DNA sequence: TGTGCCTGCCC
DNA sequence: ATTCTGC
DNA sequence: GCAGAATGGGCAGGCACA
């Protein structure tokens, strides 16, 4: 009988992977790992290498985040929770923390007698157990089980158990590198990656792909086909800098569609049985009984997969994203079906009695329109076919005026297949905030900083930013800011901000959020956002609209404003005006 | 029983 | 979601 | 240009704890 892979063997490969940044080398290392892996454990190794415990569409989740894991490390190490948190802030990696301080328990362990070496299967099983604990006392069980695994592992093992339980191995290995590896290990050539990738994209399960390949080689891929009822990885869109680039990318064969601000849905219908999957392939059927019913009324065909965007709708108008999000619930479903009705704007058809993935977009779209009959809830997305950029621009403006995000531009060429799981130029998104001239940037005062994690450890990972309330002469938070920084900028930040460090929250700062480091309100940055939303945590304009402030959706750093004083920051009043313009 | 922290998942 | 970076 | 790893706002749900 085949042996079992020990967890320390697995982590010895992880150590090697951390030594390189070349994906070719990573693939070679991983190939060696899979050569050591018994076929029966290939699926588990696939999941663990990605920091998962099962296929993404499976329901089981660990329910372990930084705080829980920090607690577990504390239990496993006899260090206090505060000490663990402090080390976390310093290192930016709980895995390293666990590795560092799980030493003392080891001698204890051997004192009580040699335990059998931890296997990959045991770690996986332990994590699965953790995912299944629920109800009163479950936190404790989760913590104890995780602490137990950490204790049983060696130091390096502790590091990786912690990282896996957080879902962030940070080895530079993602699904695509793993697929390269599987192709090379089991079909002998990385060139076969496209076929392997296809199997993954239509099955949404790397473990399944790995196992099929391990047992049956290249031929195993034939077992994997589209199944109505199992989610397909969703096709994504590239983004543009300028609208004119569309012509370079798609020439004259394209169509433009409204990009609705809602929730993506992939709807599978098999006879009367309807399943709805989210962008991340979660089964969200139970949240939308209204959509299920409407789809059954709308589509007669037996086996169908369609895709669309659900948007909240009331009194003849599409509602914003935040409104729709209240439908993301487990209880009071029927009440909310009535309170927050939705429409689903279908834009693609992936299956009709047979797979349509390889058909060009115009054909799929035509089939979609022929197949569905629109009703109160089920609609086709708004689409125009033109070669005139001016028409596209007009369409874009209309979409934005109606409160939507912008437009999608889709290739209509012969090769415009549905590229499951891929972000390519067959679909292009064009949103209103991509051009700074179209949505105002804002100058904000930095009032706090958050310790960076992973590659940002030892630096600030994000800044707490505030607008200026002129009347009260205080600074009210509007967002945290953690993207848009180059490595260079990130390196500069601690030094630039040092003069403004403050032990406590400065008197002139109003914030519900507690950063790792407070700053006196002096330093100004330029920030771009998509739009302004009502916020339960940010304080900008908090008395003007009841007890809620305003926040920026999708904030990103544009640059420093050394020329500005904090009092020259965008004012809360200006923010309110911008908010009301929406 | 109510509140607040934490997590996962939408974007 | 957006953004940056090494390959 | 791909693939990966940093990071955002904000919603509901689950649990602990007062």
Coordinates of N, CA, C and O in Angstrom, one line a residue, chain A residues 374-527:
Chain A
X374 N -38.4 37.6 -21.4 CA -38.2 38.5 -20.3 C -39.5 38.6 -19.5 O -40.6 38.4 -20.0
X375 N -39.3 38.8 -18.2 CA -40.4 39.0 -17.3 C -40.1 40.1 -16.3 O -39.1 40.8 -16.5
X376 N -40.9 40.3 -15.3 CA -40.7 41.4 -14.3 C -39.2 41.4 -13.8 O -38.6 42.4 -13.6
X377 N -38.7 40.2 -13.6 CA -37.3 40.1 -12.9 C -36.2 39.8 -13.9 O -35.2 40.4 -13.9
X378 N -36.5 38.9 -14.8 CA -35.4 38.5 -15.8 C -35.4 39.4 -17.0 O -36.4 39.6 -17.7
X379 N -34.3 40.0 -17.2 CA -34.1 40.9 -18.4 C -32.8 40.6 -19.1 O -31.9 39.9 -18.5
X380 N -32.7 41.1 -20.3 CA -31.4 41.0 -21.0 C -30.7 42.3 -20.7 O -31.3 43.4 -20.6
X381 N -29.4 42.2 -20.6 CA -28.6 43.5 -20.3 C -28.7 44.4 -21.5 O -28.9 43.9 -22.7
X382 N -28.6 45.7 -21.2 CA -28.6 46.7 -22.3 C -27.4 46.6 -23.1 O -26.3 46.7 -22.6
X383 N -27.5 46.5 -24.4 CA -26.3 46.3 -25.2 C -26.5 47.1 -26.6 O -27.6 47.2 -27.1
X384 N -25.3 47.6 -27.1 CA -25.4 48.2 -28.4 C -24.2 47.6 -29.2 O -23.2 47.3 -28.7
X385 N -24.5 47.5 -30.5 CA -23.4 47.1 -31.4 C -23.1 48.3 -32.3 O -24.0 48.8 -33.0
X386 N -21.9 48.7 -32.3 CA -21.5 49.8 -33.1 C -20.0 49.8 -33.3 O -19.3 49.1 -32.6
X387 N -19.5 50.5 -34.3 CA -18.1 50.6 -34.5 C -17.6 52.0 -34.2 O -16.5 52.4 -34.3
X388 N -18.6 52.9 -33.8 CA -18.3 54.3 -33.5 C -18.0 54.5 -32.1 O -18.9 54.3 -31.2
X389 N -16.8 55.0 -31.8 CA -16.4 55.2 -30.4 C -17.3 56.3 -29.8 O -17.6 56.3 -28.6
X390 N -17.8 57.2 -30.7 CA -18.6 58.3 -30.1 C -19.9 57.7 -29.6 O -20.5 58.2 -28.6
X391 N -20.4 56.7 -30.3 CA -21.6 56.1 -29.8 C -21.4 55.3 -28.5 O -22.2 55.4 -27.6
X392 N -20.2 54.7 -28.5 CA -19.8 54.0 -27.2 C -19.8 55.0 -26.1 O -20.3 54.7 -25.0
X393 N -19.2 56.2 -26.3 CA -19.1 57.2 -25.3 C -20.5 57.7 -24.8 O -20.7 57.8 -23.6
X394 N -21.4 57.8 -25.8 CA -22.7 58.2 -25.4 C -23.4 57.2 -24.5 O -24.0 57.5 -23.5
X395 N -23.2 56.0 -25.0 CA -23.8 54.8 -24.2 C -23.2 54.8 -22.8 O -23.9 54.6 -21.8
X396 N -21.9 55.0 -22.7 CA -21.2 55.1 -21.4 C -21.9 56.2 -20.5 O -22.2 55.9 -19.4
X397 N -22.0 57.3 -21.1 CA -22.6 58.4 -20.3 C -24.0 58.1 -19.8 O -24.4 58.4 -18.7
X398 N -24.8 57.5 -20.7 CA -26.1 57.1 -20.3 C -26.1 56.1 -19.1 O -26.8 56.3 -18.1
X399 N -25.2 55.2 -19.2 CA -25.0 54.2 -18.2 C -24.7 54.8 -16.8 O -25.2 54.5 -15.8
X400 N -23.7 55.7 -16.9 CA -23.3 56.4 -15.7 C -24.4 57.3 -15.1 O -24.6 57.3 -13.9
X401 N -25.1 58.0 -16.0 CA -26.2 58.8 -15.6 C -27.3 58.0 -14.8 O -28.0 58.4 -13.9
X402 N -27.4 56.7 -15.2 CA -28.4 55.8 -14.6 C -27.9 55.2 -13.3 O -28.5 54.3 -12.7
X403 N -26.7 55.7 -12.9 CA -26.1 55.2 -11.6 C -25.3 53.9 -11.7 O -25.0 53.4 -10.7
X404 N -25.0 53.5 -12.9 CA -24.3 52.3 -13.1 C -22.8 52.6 -13.2 O -22.4 53.7 -13.3
X405 N -21.9 51.5 -13.1 CA -20.5 51.7 -13.0 C -19.8 52.2 -14.3 O -18.8 52.8 -14.2
X406 N -20.4 51.9 -15.4 CA -19.7 52.2 -16.7 C -20.2 51.2 -17.7 O -21.3 50.8 -17.7
X407 N -19.2 50.8 -18.5 CA -19.6 49.8 -19.6 C -18.6 48.7 -19.7 O -17.5 48.8 -19.2
X408 N -19.1 47.6 -20.3 CA -18.3 46.5 -20.7 C -18.2 46.5 -22.2 O -19.2 46.7 -22.9
X409 N -17.0 46.3 -22.7 CA -16.9 46.3 -24.2 C -16.4 44.8 -24.5 O -15.4 44.4 -24.0
X410 N -17.2 44.2 -25.4 CA -16.9 42.8 -25.6 C -16.6 42.5 -27.1 O -17.3 42.9 -27.9
X411 N -15.6 41.7 -27.2 CA -15.2 41.3 -28.6 C -16.3 40.5 -29.2 O -17.0 39.7 -28.6
X412 N -16.5 40.8 -30.5 CA -17.5 40.0 -31.3 C -16.8 39.2 -32.4 O -17.4 38.8 -33.4
X413 N -15.5 39.1 -32.3 CA -14.8 38.4 -33.3 C -15.0 36.9 -33.3 O -15.7 36.4 -32.4
X414 N -14.4 36.2 -34.2 CA -14.7 34.7 -34.3 C -14.1 34.0 -33.1 O -14.6 32.9 -32.7
X415 N -13.1 34.5 -32.5 CA -12.4 33.8 -31.4 C -12.9 34.3 -30.1 O -12.3 34.0 -29.0
X416 N -14.1 35.0 -30.1 CA -14.6 35.5 -28.8 C -15.3 34.5 -28.0 O -16.5 34.7 -27.7
X417 N -14.6 33.4 -27.6 CA -15.2 32.4 -26.8 C -15.4 32.8 -25.4 O -14.9 33.9 -25.0
X418 N -16.1 32.0 -24.6 CA -16.2 32.3 -23.2 C -15.0 31.7 -22.5 O -14.8 30.5 -22.4
X419 N -14.0 32.6 -22.2 CA -12.8 32.1 -21.6 C -12.9 32.0 -20.1 O -12.6 32.9 -19.3
X420 N -13.5 30.9 -19.6 CA -13.7 30.7 -18.2 C -12.5 31.0 -17.4 O -11.4 30.5 -17.7
X421 N -12.7 31.7 -16.3 CA -11.6 32.0 -15.4 C -10.5 33.0 -15.8 O -9.6 33.3 -15.1
X422 N -10.6 33.4 -17.1 CA -9.5 34.3 -17.6 C -9.9 35.7 -17.6 O -11.0 36.1 -17.8
X423 N -8.9 36.6 -17.4 CA -9.1 38.0 -17.5 C -8.3 38.4 -18.8 O -7.1 38.6 -18.8
X424 N -9.0 38.6 -19.9 CA -8.3 38.8 -21.1 C -9.0 40.0 -21.9 O -10.0 40.6 -21.4
X425 N -8.5 40.3 -23.0 CA -8.9 41.4 -23.8 C -10.2 41.2 -24.6 O -10.7 42.0 -25.3
X426 N -10.8 40.0 -24.4 CA -12.0 39.7 -25.1 C -13.2 40.5 -24.4 O -14.1 40.9 -25.0
X427 N -13.0 40.7 -23.1 CA -13.9 41.6 -22.4 C -13.1 42.8 -21.8 O -12.0 42.5 -21.2
X428 N -13.6 43.9 -22.0 CA -12.9 45.1 -21.4 C -13.9 45.9 -20.6 O -15.0 46.1 -21.0
X429 N -13.4 46.4 -19.4 CA -14.3 47.2 -18.7 C -13.8 48.7 -18.7 O -12.6 48.9 -18.7
X430 N -14.8 49.6 -18.7 CA -14.5 51.0 -18.7 C -15.4 51.7 -17.7 O -16.6 51.8 -17.9
X431 N -14.7 52.1 -16.6 CA -15.5 52.6 -15.5 C -15.2 54.1 -15.3 O -14.2 54.6 -15.7
X432 N -16.2 54.8 -14.7 CA -16.1 56.2 -14.7 C -14.9 56.8 -13.9 O -14.4 57.9 -14.2
X433 N -14.5 56.0 -12.9 CA -13.4 56.5 -12.1 C -12.0 56.2 -12.7 O -11.0 56.6 -12.0
X434 N -11.9 55.6 -13.8 CA -10.6 55.3 -14.4 C -9.8 56.5 -14.8 O -8.6 56.5 -14.8
X435 N -10.6 57.5 -15.2 CA -9.9 58.7 -15.6 C -10.1 59.8 -14.5 O -11.2 60.1 -14.1
X436 N -9.0 60.3 -14.0 CA -9.1 61.2 -12.9 C -9.9 62.5 -13.3 O -10.5 63.1 -12.4
X437 N -9.9 62.8 -14.5 CA -10.7 64.0 -14.9 C -12.2 63.8 -14.8 O -13.0 64.7 -14.8
X438 N -12.6 62.5 -14.7 CA -14.0 62.2 -14.7 C -14.6 62.1 -13.3 O -15.7 62.3 -13.0
X439 N -13.7 61.7 -12.3 CA -14.2 61.7 -11.0 C -13.2 62.4 -10.1 O -12.0 62.1 -10.2
X440 N -13.6 63.3 -9.3 CA -12.7 64.1 -8.6 C -11.8 63.4 -7.7 O -12.2 62.4 -7.0
X441 N -10.5 63.8 -7.7 CA -9.7 63.2 -6.6 C -9.8 64.1 -5.4 O -10.4 65.2 -5.5
X442 N -9.3 63.7 -4.3 CA -9.6 64.3 -3.1 C -8.2 64.4 -2.3 O -7.4 63.6 -2.5
X443 N -8.0 65.5 -1.6 CA -6.8 65.7 -0.8 C -7.1 65.4 0.7 O -8.0 66.1 1.2
X444 N -6.5 64.4 1.2 CA -6.8 64.0 2.6 C -5.6 64.0 3.5 O -4.5 63.9 3.1
X445 N -5.9 64.3 4.8 CA -4.9 64.3 5.8 C -4.7 63.0 6.5 O -5.7 62.3 6.8
X446 N -3.5 62.6 6.6 CA -3.2 61.3 7.2 C -3.2 61.4 8.7 O -2.5 62.2 9.3
X447 N -4.1 60.6 9.3 CA -4.2 60.7 10.8 C -3.8 59.4 11.5 O -3.7 59.4 12.7
X448 N -3.5 58.4 10.7 CA -3.1 57.1 11.3 C -2.4 56.2 10.4 O -2.5 56.4 9.2
X449 N -1.8 55.1 10.9 CA -1.1 54.1 10.1 C -1.3 52.7 10.6 O -1.5 52.6 11.8
X450 N -1.3 51.8 9.7 CA -1.5 50.4 10.1 C -0.3 49.6 9.7 O 0.2 49.7 8.6
X451 N 0.1 48.7 10.6 CA 1.3 47.8 10.3 C 1.1 47.0 9.1 O 0.0 46.3 9.0
X452 N 2.0 46.9 8.2 CA 1.9 46.1 7.0 C 2.1 44.6 7.3 O 2.8 44.2 8.3
X453 N 1.6 43.8 6.4 CA 1.7 42.3 6.6 C 2.5 41.8 5.4 O 2.5 42.5 4.3
X454 N 3.0 40.6 5.5 CA 3.7 40.0 4.4 C 4.8 40.9 3.8 O 5.7 41.3 4.5
X455 N 4.7 41.1 2.5 CA 5.8 41.9 1.9 C 5.9 43.3 2.4 O 6.8 44.0 2.1
X456 N 4.9 43.7 3.1 CA 4.9 45.1 3.6 C 5.3 45.1 5.1 O 5.1 46.1 5.8
X457 N 5.7 44.0 5.6 CA 6.0 43.9 7.0 C 7.2 44.9 7.4 O 8.1 45.1 6.6
X458 N 7.0 45.5 8.5 CA 8.0 46.5 9.0 C 7.7 47.9 8.4 O 8.3 48.9 8.8
X459 N 6.7 48.0 7.5 CA 6.3 49.3 6.9 C 4.9 49.5 7.2 O 4.2 48.7 7.8
X460 N 4.4 50.6 6.8 CA 2.9 50.9 6.9 C 2.3 50.1 5.8 O 2.7 50.2 4.6
X461 N 1.2 49.4 6.1 CA 0.4 48.7 5.1 C -0.7 49.6 4.5 O -1.1 49.4 3.4
X462 N -1.2 50.4 5.4 CA -2.3 51.3 5.0 C -2.3 52.6 5.9 O -1.7 52.5 7.0
X463 N -2.9 53.6 5.4 CA -3.0 54.9 6.2 C -4.5 55.2 6.4 O -5.3 54.9 5.6
X464 N -4.7 55.8 7.6 CA -6.0 56.3 7.9 C -6.1 57.8 7.5 O -5.3 58.6 7.9
X465 N -7.1 58.1 6.6 CA -7.2 59.4 6.0 C -8.4 60.1 6.4 O -9.5 59.5 6.5
X466 N -8.3 61.4 6.5 CA -9.4 62.2 7.0 C -9.6 63.5 6.1 O -8.7 64.0 5.6
X467 N -10.9 63.9 6.1 CA -11.2 65.2 5.5 C -11.3 66.3 6.6 O -11.3 65.9 7.8
X468 N -11.3 67.5 6.2 CA -11.2 68.6 7.2 C -12.6 69.2 7.4 O -13.3 69.6 6.5
X469 N -13.0 69.2 8.7 CA -14.3 69.8 9.0 C -14.0 71.3 9.5 O -13.5 71.5 10.6
X470 N -14.2 72.2 8.6 CA -13.8 73.6 8.8 C -14.5 74.2 10.0 O -13.9 74.9 10.9
X471 N -15.8 73.9 10.1 CA -16.6 74.5 11.1 C -16.1 74.1 12.5 O -15.9 75.0 13.4
X472 N -15.8 72.8 12.6 CA -15.4 72.3 14.0 C -13.9 72.3 14.1 O -13.4 72.1 15.2
X473 N -13.2 72.6 13.0 CA -11.7 72.6 13.0 C -11.2 71.2 13.5 O -10.4 71.1 14.4
X474 N -11.9 70.1 13.0 CA -11.4 68.8 13.3 C -11.2 68.0 12.0 O -11.7 68.4 10.9
X475 N -10.6 66.8 12.1 CA -10.3 66.0 10.9 C -11.2 64.7 11.1 O -11.0 64.0 12.1
X476 N -12.0 64.4 10.1 CA -12.9 63.3 10.2 C -12.6 62.2 9.1 O -12.4 62.6 8.0
X477 N -12.5 61.0 9.6 CA -12.0 59.9 8.6 C -12.9 59.7 7.5 O -14.2 59.7 7.7
X478 N -12.4 59.4 6.3 CA -13.2 59.0 5.2 C -12.8 57.7 4.6 O -13.5 57.0 3.9
X479 N -11.5 57.2 4.8 CA -11.1 55.9 4.3 C -9.8 55.5 4.9 O -9.0 56.3 5.4
X480 N -9.5 54.2 4.8 CA -8.2 53.7 4.9 C -7.6 53.7 3.5 O -8.4 53.6 2.5
X481 N -6.3 53.8 3.4 CA -5.7 53.9 2.1 C -4.6 52.8 2.0 O -3.6 53.0 2.7
X482 N -4.7 51.8 1.1 CA -3.7 50.8 1.1 C -3.3 50.3 -0.2 O -2.5 49.3 -0.4
X483 N -3.7 51.0 -1.3 CA -3.3 50.6 -2.6 C -2.9 51.8 -3.4 O -3.4 52.9 -3.1
X484 N -2.1 51.6 -4.4 CA -1.6 52.7 -5.2 C -0.2 53.1 -4.9 O 0.4 53.9 -5.6
X485 N 0.3 52.6 -3.8 CA 1.7 52.9 -3.4 C 2.7 52.0 -4.2 O 2.5 50.8 -4.2
X486 N 3.7 52.7 -4.7 CA 4.8 51.9 -5.2 C 5.7 51.4 -4.0 O 5.6 51.9 -2.9
X487 N 6.5 50.4 -4.3 CA 7.4 49.9 -3.2 C 8.3 51.1 -2.7 O 8.5 51.2 -1.5
X488 N 8.7 51.9 -3.6 CA 9.5 53.1 -3.2 C 8.8 54.0 -2.2 O 9.3 54.4 -1.2
X489 N 7.6 54.3 -2.6 CA 6.7 55.2 -1.8 C 6.5 54.6 -0.4 O 6.6 55.2 0.6
X490 N 6.2 53.3 -0.4 CA 6.0 52.6 0.8 C 7.2 52.7 1.8 O 7.1 52.8 3.0
X491 N 8.4 52.6 1.1 CA 9.7 52.6 1.9 C 9.8 54.0 2.5 O 10.3 54.2 3.6
X492 N 9.4 55.0 1.8 CA 9.6 56.4 2.2 C 8.6 56.8 3.4 O 8.9 57.7 4.2
X493 N 7.5 56.1 3.4 CA 6.4 56.6 4.3 C 6.8 56.7 5.8 O 6.5 57.8 6.4
X494 N 7.5 55.7 6.4 CA 7.8 55.8 7.8 C 8.6 57.0 8.1 O 8.3 57.7 9.1
X495 N 9.5 57.3 7.3 CA 10.4 58.5 7.5 C 9.6 59.8 7.4 O 9.7 60.7 8.2
X496 N 8.8 59.8 6.3 CA 8.0 61.1 6.0 C 7.0 61.3 7.2 O 6.7 62.5 7.5
X497 N 6.5 60.3 7.7 CA 5.4 60.4 8.7 C 6.0 60.6 10.2 O 5.3 61.0 11.1
X498 N 7.2 60.2 10.3 CA 7.8 60.2 11.7 C 7.6 61.5 12.5 O 7.2 61.4 13.6
X499 N 7.8 62.6 11.8 CA 7.7 63.9 12.6 C 6.3 64.1 13.2 O 6.1 64.9 14.1
X500 N 5.3 63.4 12.6 CA 3.9 63.6 13.1 C 3.4 62.6 14.0 O 2.2 62.6 14.4
X501 N 4.2 61.6 14.3 CA 3.8 60.5 15.2 C 3.2 61.1 16.5 O 3.7 62.0 17.1
X502 N 2.2 60.4 17.0 CA 1.5 60.9 18.2 C 1.2 59.7 19.1 O 0.7 58.7 18.6
X503 N 1.5 59.8 20.4 CA 1.2 58.7 21.3 C -0.3 58.3 21.3 O -0.6 57.2 21.3
X504 N -1.1 59.4 21.4 CA -2.5 59.2 21.5 C -3.3 59.8 20.3 O -2.7 60.5 19.5
X505 N -4.5 59.5 20.3 CA -5.3 60.2 19.2 C -5.3 61.7 19.4 O -5.7 62.2 20.5
X506 N -4.8 62.4 18.4 CA -4.8 63.9 18.6 C -6.2 64.5 18.8 O -7.1 63.9 18.3
X507 N -6.2 65.5 19.6 CA -7.5 66.1 19.9 C -8.4 66.5 18.7 O -9.6 66.4 18.8
X508 N -7.7 66.9 17.7 CA -8.5 67.4 16.5 C -8.9 66.3 15.6 O -9.4 66.6 14.5
X509 N -8.6 65.1 16.0 CA -9.0 63.9 15.1 C -10.3 63.2 15.6 O -10.4 62.9 16.8
X510 N -11.2 63.1 14.7 CA -12.4 62.3 15.0 C -12.4 61.0 14.3 O -12.4 60.9 13.0
X511 N -12.3 59.9 15.0 CA -12.2 58.6 14.4 C -12.8 57.5 15.2 O -12.6 57.4 16.5
X512 N -13.6 56.6 14.6 CA -14.1 55.4 15.3 C -13.1 54.2 15.2 O -13.2 53.2 15.8
X513 N -12.1 54.4 14.3 CA -11.1 53.4 14.0 C -9.8 53.7 14.8 O -9.4 54.8 14.9
X514 N -9.2 52.6 15.4 CA -8.0 52.8 16.1 C -6.8 52.2 15.3 O -6.7 51.0 15.1
X515 N -6.0 53.1 14.8 CA -4.9 52.6 14.0 C -3.7 52.1 14.9 O -3.8 52.3 16.1
X516 N -2.7 51.5 14.3 CA -1.6 51.1 15.1 C -0.7 52.3 15.5 O -0.1 52.3 16.6
X517 N -0.8 53.3 14.7 CA 0.0 54.5 15.0 C -0.8 55.8 14.7 O -1.3 55.9 13.5
X518 N -1.0 56.7 15.6 CA -1.7 57.9 15.4 C -0.7 59.0 14.8 O 0.5 58.9 15.1
X519 N -1.2 59.9 14.0 CA -0.4 61.0 13.5 C -1.1 62.3 13.8 O -2.3 62.4 13.6
X520 N -0.3 63.3 14.1 CA -0.9 64.7 14.1 C -1.3 65.0 12.7 O -0.6 64.7 11.8
X521 N -2.4 65.7 12.6 CA -3.0 66.0 11.2 C -2.1 67.0 10.5 O -2.4 68.2 10.7
X522 N -1.2 66.6 9.7 CA -0.3 67.5 9.0 C 0.0 67.1 7.6 O 0.1 67.9 6.7
X523 N 0.0 65.8 7.3 CA 0.5 65.3 6.1 C -0.6 65.0 5.1 O -1.6 64.3 5.4
X524 N -0.5 65.5 3.9 CA -1.6 65.5 3.0 C -1.3 64.6 1.8 O -0.2 64.7 1.2
X525 N -2.3 63.7 1.4 CA -2.1 62.8 0.2 C -3.3 63.0 -0.7 O -4.4 63.4 -0.3
X526 N -3.0 62.7 -2.0 CA -4.1 62.8 -3.0 C -4.7 61.4 -3.2 O -3.9 60.4 -3.4
X527 N -6.0 61.3 -3.2 CA -6.7 60.0 -3.2 C -7.7 60.0 -4.3 O -8.5 61.0 -4.4

